[in-house]
Amino acid sequence: MGGNGTSVPPNVVYITLRSKRSKPTNIRGSVKPKLRKKHAFPLPYGQRFPVGVTGQEEALSQQQGRTSYSMGLMREAVVPETPRHQLKKHWDGEREAVGRGHQRHVGVSGRINVQPKARESNIRIYSERSPSWLSKDDILSMCLLADSRIDSVQEAPSQHGVLLVFERNPSATGAACSQGYCGLIKRPLDMSEVFAFHLDRILGLNKTLPSVSRKSEFIQDGLPCPIILWDSSLAPTNNRTHSSVRLNWGSYQQLLKQKCWQNGKVPKAEWGCTEIHHHEWSKMALFDFLLQVYNRLDRNCCGFKPRKEDSCVQKGLKQKCEDQDSVDLTHIIQRRHDPRHLVFIDNKGFFDRSEDNLDFKILQGIKEFPESAISVLKSQRLREKLLQSLFLDKVYWESQGGRRGIEKLIDVVERRAKILLTYINAHGAKVLPMNE
C-alpha cells in the first residue's frame, strides 16, 4: 500500500491465455520477458536474513532498517517466534503496525523503495494478491518450505522419509515440527506432489498439504525435489497400510452404499461405517482419477495394466487381484481432531499413462461428485489457473522445462477431465455441493 492510502498497481500480470489452442500438441513458446528485472522477496520465518546474504549486505540492511518487501507489504526482517496456529494473527498484526510506520521508506512517487540487495525468493509473487484459490496460510507455508534456512535433518517419526527442520528464532521453545517448522523431503521422481497440491487448491478440495520444489544439498547431484509441510496433527497410521483407518475394498464398497454421515444421518452399527464423511470418498476418487494416483484405492493395480517399474509389479501385488474384496486400502489419513475429513498424502501421480489405460476402478461405487471441482473442469479455465498457480513455484516451473513443459502436463489433465465428465454423464452421477 502506498503512503497516501492508495493501492499500488501490480507490477507483473499473471499468465493468461489469449485463446484456447485447437491442438494440445501445438505448444506456444514462453512470452519474451521484459528487460526490467523484477525482484520477488521471501517471507522470513524466524531467520534474520535469507540464505546467501553476505556480511556487507547484512550491515547495509541493518542500517536501512532491516526491511524486506513481499506481496506489496513492508515487513520487519525478524519475525518473533510463534506457534503455527498463531501465524495468521501475527501476520495481520504486523501488517497493521508496518502500515503505520513505513512512510520513511516511501519515495516521491508514492511507491515503496525496495531494497535490491535482498535475495530473491523461490516463490514468485509480484502483485498485491496471490491467486484466490491459495490461502494466506498456503503462501506462508510455501515460502517457509522454499526459502527458510535448514537447521537440522531428522528421521520422520511416522513415515519413511527424512524431515528438514527449519531454523527458527533462537529464543523459540518447543518442538519445531509440532509448530509447523518442518518439511518432509521426497525423491526427485515424486515431483508430481507439487502439481497435485496446486490442482487440489484450484478444484476447491483443500485436502493436500502445501508442497514446493526445492534444490537441496541432501539430494544427489543437487536435483530439485518436493518438500511437503509436516503436519503433526495427522492421526497415527498402521505400519502395513500407512492408514489411520483399516479398510479393505469390499467394506469400502459397502459403506459407499450406506452414504455414511451424509445429511447428518447417524449410521447404524451394522452398516460398517467409519468416522469419515461420505463426501470425502467422492473428492478422493475425482482427485486420484485426474492424476491417476493408484496407491490409495488400487494399490495392487487391478484396474489397469501397470508398467514393470510400478510398485505393484515390483512387489508382486498384481497377482493378488483375484480376490479384490480383501485388498486393503492404503494412505487413508485423517487428523486427530477432525476424523470426518481426509488428508491426501503420497500424491504421486502419473502423466505418462495413455487414455486407453486409465484406472477406472478408482471411480467404482462413486455416484456423486463435488460441484466446486466439476464447475472448474467445465469452465475452460483449468489451464489458465494451473499456469498462474504453478508459476509461483520457480524451482518447479524451471525443473519441468518452463511453460512448454508445464503445458504438456496440463494437456494430460485436461484430456482426463473430459473423460471424467463423459463418465459422469454416461453413468448418471450427481453433482452436489460438498462444503459441509
mmCIF file of N, CA and C in Angstrom, residues 289-352:
data_model
loop_
_atom_site.group_PDB
_atom_site.id
_atom_site.type_symbol
_atom_site.label_atom_id
_atom_site.label_comp_id
_atom_site.label_asym_id
_atom_site.label_seq_id
_atom_site.Cartn_x
_atom_site.Cartn_y
_atom_site.Cartn_z
ATOM 1 N N PHE A 289 -8.315 -39.864 -9.881
ATOM 2 C CA PHE A 289 -8.502 -40.203 -11.295
ATOM 3 C C PHE A 289 -7.773 -39.213 -12.193
ATOM 4 N N LEU A 290 -7.879 -37.915 -11.891
ATOM 5 C CA LEU A 290 -7.222 -36.914 -12.740
ATOM 6 C C LEU A 290 -5.712 -37.086 -12.747
ATOM 7 N N LEU A 291 -5.145 -37.486 -11.624
ATOM 8 C CA LEU A 291 -3.698 -37.675 -11.528
ATOM 9 C C LEU A 291 -3.279 -39.132 -11.693
ATOM 10 N N GLN A 292 -4.261 -40.041 -11.736
ATOM 11 C CA GLN A 292 -4.002 -41.481 -11.796
ATOM 12 C C GLN A 292 -3.135 -41.937 -10.618
ATOM 13 N N VAL A 293 -3.503 -41.471 -9.433
ATOM 14 C CA VAL A 293 -2.884 -41.939 -8.193
ATOM 15 C C VAL A 293 -3.559 -43.254 -7.822
ATOM 16 N N TYR A 294 -2.820 -44.346 -7.833
ATOM 17 C CA TYR A 294 -3.442 -45.648 -7.584
ATOM 18 C C TYR A 294 -3.103 -46.240 -6.225
ATOM 19 N N ASN A 295 -2.218 -45.597 -5.458
ATOM 20 C CA ASN A 295 -1.729 -46.232 -4.233
ATOM 21 C C ASN A 295 -2.699 -46.132 -3.061
ATOM 22 N N ARG A 296 -3.871 -45.505 -3.250
ATOM 23 C CA ARG A 296 -4.872 -45.461 -2.180
ATOM 24 C C ARG A 296 -5.958 -46.507 -2.406
ATOM 25 N N LEU A 297 -6.608 -46.424 -3.572
ATOM 26 C CA LEU A 297 -7.780 -47.259 -3.830
ATOM 27 C C LEU A 297 -7.475 -48.493 -4.663
ATOM 28 N N ASP A 298 -6.306 -48.548 -5.284
ATOM 29 C CA ASP A 298 -5.991 -49.687 -6.154
ATOM 30 C C ASP A 298 -4.500 -49.984 -6.107
ATOM 31 N N ARG A 299 -3.985 -50.238 -4.923
ATOM 32 C CA ARG A 299 -2.536 -50.398 -4.772
ATOM 33 C C ARG A 299 -2.019 -51.664 -5.449
ATOM 34 N N ASN A 300 -2.903 -52.630 -5.763
ATOM 35 C CA ASN A 300 -2.477 -53.840 -6.474
ATOM 36 C C ASN A 300 -2.566 -53.691 -7.981
ATOM 37 N N CYS A 301 -2.949 -52.522 -8.465
ATOM 38 C CA CYS A 301 -3.047 -52.239 -9.909
ATOM 39 C C CYS A 301 -4.010 -53.199 -10.604
ATOM 40 N N CYS A 302 -5.163 -53.409 -10.004
ATOM 41 C CA CYS A 302 -6.140 -54.322 -10.587
ATOM 42 C C CYS A 302 -6.973 -53.666 -11.680
ATOM 43 N N GLY A 303 -6.983 -52.333 -11.750
ATOM 44 C CA GLY A 303 -7.856 -51.649 -12.690
ATOM 45 C C GLY A 303 -7.184 -51.148 -13.950
ATOM 46 N N PHE A 304 -5.905 -51.440 -14.141
ATOM 47 C CA PHE A 304 -5.207 -51.003 -15.346
ATOM 48 C C PHE A 304 -3.990 -51.905 -15.562
ATOM 49 N N LYS A 305 -3.339 -51.720 -16.679
ATOM 50 C CA LYS A 305 -2.152 -52.503 -16.996
ATOM 51 C C LYS A 305 -0.918 -51.732 -16.542
ATOM 52 N N PRO A 306 -0.271 -52.160 -15.470
ATOM 53 C CA PRO A 306 0.878 -51.405 -14.947
ATOM 54 C C PRO A 306 2.141 -51.649 -15.760
ATOM 55 N N ARG A 307 3.110 -50.797 -15.545
ATOM 56 C CA ARG A 307 4.427 -50.969 -16.136
ATOM 57 C C ARG A 307 5.298 -51.750 -15.165
ATOM 58 N N LYS A 308 6.410 -52.235 -15.650
ATOM 59 C CA LYS A 308 7.283 -53.046 -14.806
ATOM 60 C C LYS A 308 7.898 -52.242 -13.673
ATOM 61 N N GLU A 309 7.997 -50.905 -13.831
ATOM 62 C CA GLU A 309 8.577 -50.083 -12.778
ATOM 63 C C GLU A 309 7.568 -49.662 -11.713
ATOM 64 N N ASP A 310 6.271 -49.954 -11.923
ATOM 65 C CA ASP A 310 5.274 -49.632 -10.907
ATOM 66 C C ASP A 310 5.472 -50.498 -9.681
ATOM 67 N N SER A 311 5.190 -49.909 -8.509
ATOM 68 C CA SER A 311 5.447 -50.610 -7.247
ATOM 69 C C SER A 311 4.647 -51.891 -7.119
ATOM 70 N N CYS A 312 3.435 -51.924 -7.683
ATOM 71 C CA CYS A 312 2.616 -53.130 -7.563
ATOM 72 C C CYS A 312 3.236 -54.301 -8.310
ATOM 73 N N VAL A 313 3.953 -54.027 -9.387
ATOM 74 C CA VAL A 313 4.636 -55.091 -10.124
ATOM 75 C C VAL A 313 5.906 -55.514 -9.402
ATOM 76 N N GLN A 314 6.655 -54.557 -8.921
ATOM 77 C CA GLN A 314 7.901 -54.868 -8.228
ATOM 78 C C GLN A 314 7.668 -55.644 -6.941
ATOM 79 N N LYS A 315 6.537 -55.397 -6.279
ATOM 80 C CA LYS A 315 6.225 -56.102 -5.035
ATOM 81 C C LYS A 315 5.380 -57.350 -5.251
ATOM 82 N N GLY A 316 5.057 -57.652 -6.499
ATOM 83 C CA GLY A 316 4.280 -58.853 -6.798
ATOM 84 C C GLY A 316 2.823 -58.770 -6.385
ATOM 85 N N LEU A 317 2.270 -57.549 -6.279
ATOM 86 C CA LEU A 317 0.891 -57.384 -5.819
ATOM 87 C C LEU A 317 -0.133 -57.603 -6.925
ATOM 88 N N LYS A 318 0.270 -57.494 -8.173
ATOM 89 C CA LYS A 318 -0.653 -57.640 -9.293
ATOM 90 C C LYS A 318 -1.297 -59.025 -9.307
ATOM 91 N N GLN A 319 -0.588 -60.029 -8.817
ATOM 92 C CA GLN A 319 -1.112 -61.408 -8.820
ATOM 93 C C GLN A 319 -2.234 -61.612 -7.805
ATOM 94 N N LYS A 320 -2.462 -60.650 -6.892
ATOM 95 C CA LYS A 320 -3.463 -60.796 -5.835
ATOM 96 C C LYS A 320 -4.806 -60.183 -6.204
ATOM 97 N N CYS A 321 -5.026 -59.898 -7.482
ATOM 98 C CA CYS A 321 -6.264 -59.250 -7.904
ATOM 99 C C CYS A 321 -7.441 -60.217 -8.006
ATOM 100 N N GLU A 322 -7.196 -61.518 -7.875
ATOM 101 C CA GLU A 322 -8.296 -62.466 -7.980
ATOM 102 C C GLU A 322 -9.286 -62.292 -6.840
ATOM 103 N N ASP A 323 -8.823 -61.919 -5.668
ATOM 104 C CA ASP A 323 -9.688 -61.676 -4.515
ATOM 105 C C ASP A 323 -9.611 -60.199 -4.162
ATOM 106 N N GLN A 324 -10.259 -59.375 -4.986
ATOM 107 C CA GLN A 324 -10.110 -57.925 -4.838
ATOM 108 C C GLN A 324 -10.766 -57.391 -3.571
ATOM 109 N N ASP A 325 -11.826 -58.031 -3.103
ATOM 110 C CA ASP A 325 -12.523 -57.516 -1.924
ATOM 111 C C ASP A 325 -11.638 -57.496 -0.680
ATOM 112 N N SER A 326 -10.642 -58.341 -0.649
ATOM 113 C CA SER A 326 -9.773 -58.405 0.527
ATOM 114 C C SER A 326 -8.566 -57.473 0.432
ATOM 115 N N VAL A 327 -8.434 -56.767 -0.662
ATOM 116 C CA VAL A 327 -7.298 -55.860 -0.841
ATOM 117 C C VAL A 327 -7.483 -54.646 0.064
ATOM 118 N N ASP A 328 -6.473 -54.318 0.853
ATOM 119 C CA ASP A 328 -6.542 -53.197 1.779
ATOM 120 C C ASP A 328 -6.402 -51.869 1.055
ATOM 121 N N LEU A 329 -7.176 -50.878 1.497
ATOM 122 C CA LEU A 329 -6.963 -49.504 1.063
ATOM 123 C C LEU A 329 -5.797 -48.934 1.859
ATOM 124 N N THR A 330 -4.984 -48.146 1.205
ATOM 125 C CA THR A 330 -3.801 -47.585 1.869
ATOM 126 C C THR A 330 -3.819 -46.058 1.791
ATOM 127 N N HIS A 331 -3.044 -45.433 2.682
ATOM 128 C CA HIS A 331 -2.899 -43.982 2.733
ATOM 129 C C HIS A 331 -4.250 -43.282 2.902
ATOM 130 N N ILE A 332 -5.109 -43.857 3.737
ATOM 131 C CA ILE A 332 -6.362 -43.209 4.130
ATOM 132 C C ILE A 332 -6.090 -42.518 5.456
ATOM 133 N N ILE A 333 -5.956 -41.192 5.423
ATOM 134 C CA ILE A 333 -5.430 -40.442 6.565
ATOM 135 C C ILE A 333 -6.439 -39.392 7.037
ATOM 136 N N GLN A 334 -6.590 -39.302 8.374
ATOM 137 C CA GLN A 334 -7.390 -38.251 9.000
ATOM 138 C C GLN A 334 -6.494 -37.437 9.933
ATOM 139 N N ARG A 335 -7.027 -36.340 10.428
ATOM 140 C CA ARG A 335 -6.398 -35.612 11.527
ATOM 141 C C ARG A 335 -7.025 -36.064 12.838
ATOM 142 N N ARG A 336 -6.252 -36.019 13.902
ATOM 143 C CA ARG A 336 -6.755 -36.473 15.202
ATOM 144 C C ARG A 336 -7.994 -35.699 15.626
ATOM 145 N N HIS A 337 -7.982 -34.399 15.413
ATOM 146 C CA HIS A 337 -9.079 -33.551 15.870
ATOM 147 C C HIS A 337 -10.199 -33.428 14.854
ATOM 148 N N ASP A 338 -10.059 -34.063 13.676
ATOM 149 C CA ASP A 338 -11.069 -33.926 12.619
ATOM 150 C C ASP A 338 -11.229 -35.253 11.876
ATOM 151 N N PRO A 339 -11.793 -36.269 12.514
ATOM 152 C CA PRO A 339 -11.879 -37.598 11.888
ATOM 153 C C PRO A 339 -12.874 -37.694 10.738
ATOM 154 N N ARG A 340 -13.738 -36.680 10.551
ATOM 155 C CA ARG A 340 -14.727 -36.729 9.469
ATOM 156 C C ARG A 340 -14.097 -36.502 8.090
ATOM 157 N N HIS A 341 -12.933 -35.872 8.070
ATOM 158 C CA HIS A 341 -12.362 -35.459 6.789
ATOM 159 C C HIS A 341 -11.015 -36.129 6.542
ATOM 160 N N LEU A 342 -10.708 -36.298 5.269
ATOM 161 C CA LEU A 342 -9.466 -36.944 4.848
ATOM 162 C C LEU A 342 -8.392 -35.908 4.537
ATOM 163 N N VAL A 343 -7.150 -36.345 4.649
ATOM 164 C CA VAL A 343 -5.992 -35.576 4.202
ATOM 165 C C VAL A 343 -5.283 -36.422 3.149
ATOM 166 N N PHE A 344 -5.029 -35.844 1.990
ATOM 167 C CA PHE A 344 -4.393 -36.593 0.907
ATOM 168 C C PHE A 344 -2.875 -36.490 1.038
ATOM 169 N N ILE A 345 -2.221 -37.603 1.318
ATOM 170 C CA ILE A 345 -0.764 -37.646 1.342
ATOM 171 C C ILE A 345 -0.288 -38.651 0.299
ATOM 172 N N ASP A 346 1.018 -38.627 0.008
ATOM 173 C CA ASP A 346 1.594 -39.518 -1.009
ATOM 174 C C ASP A 346 0.818 -39.424 -2.316
ATOM 175 N N ASN A 347 0.788 -38.218 -2.864
ATOM 176 C CA ASN A 347 0.005 -37.947 -4.077
ATOM 177 C C ASN A 347 0.855 -38.077 -5.331
ATOM 178 N N LYS A 348 1.522 -39.189 -5.468
ATOM 179 C CA LYS A 348 2.340 -39.390 -6.661
ATOM 180 C C LYS A 348 1.440 -39.742 -7.835
ATOM 181 N N GLY A 349 1.385 -38.824 -8.809
ATOM 182 C CA GLY A 349 0.573 -39.044 -9.991
ATOM 183 C C GLY A 349 1.416 -39.501 -11.167
ATOM 184 N N PHE A 350 0.732 -39.888 -12.234
ATOM 185 C CA PHE A 350 1.398 -40.393 -13.438
ATOM 186 C C PHE A 350 0.805 -39.701 -14.653
ATOM 187 N N PHE A 351 1.658 -38.954 -15.369
ATOM 188 C CA PHE A 351 1.216 -38.211 -16.536
ATOM 189 C C PHE A 351 1.466 -38.973 -17.839
ATOM 190 N N ASP A 352 2.164 -40.104 -17.767
ATOM 191 C CA ASP A 352 2.515 -40.820 -18.996
ATOM 192 C C ASP A 352 1.582 -41.997 -19.256
#
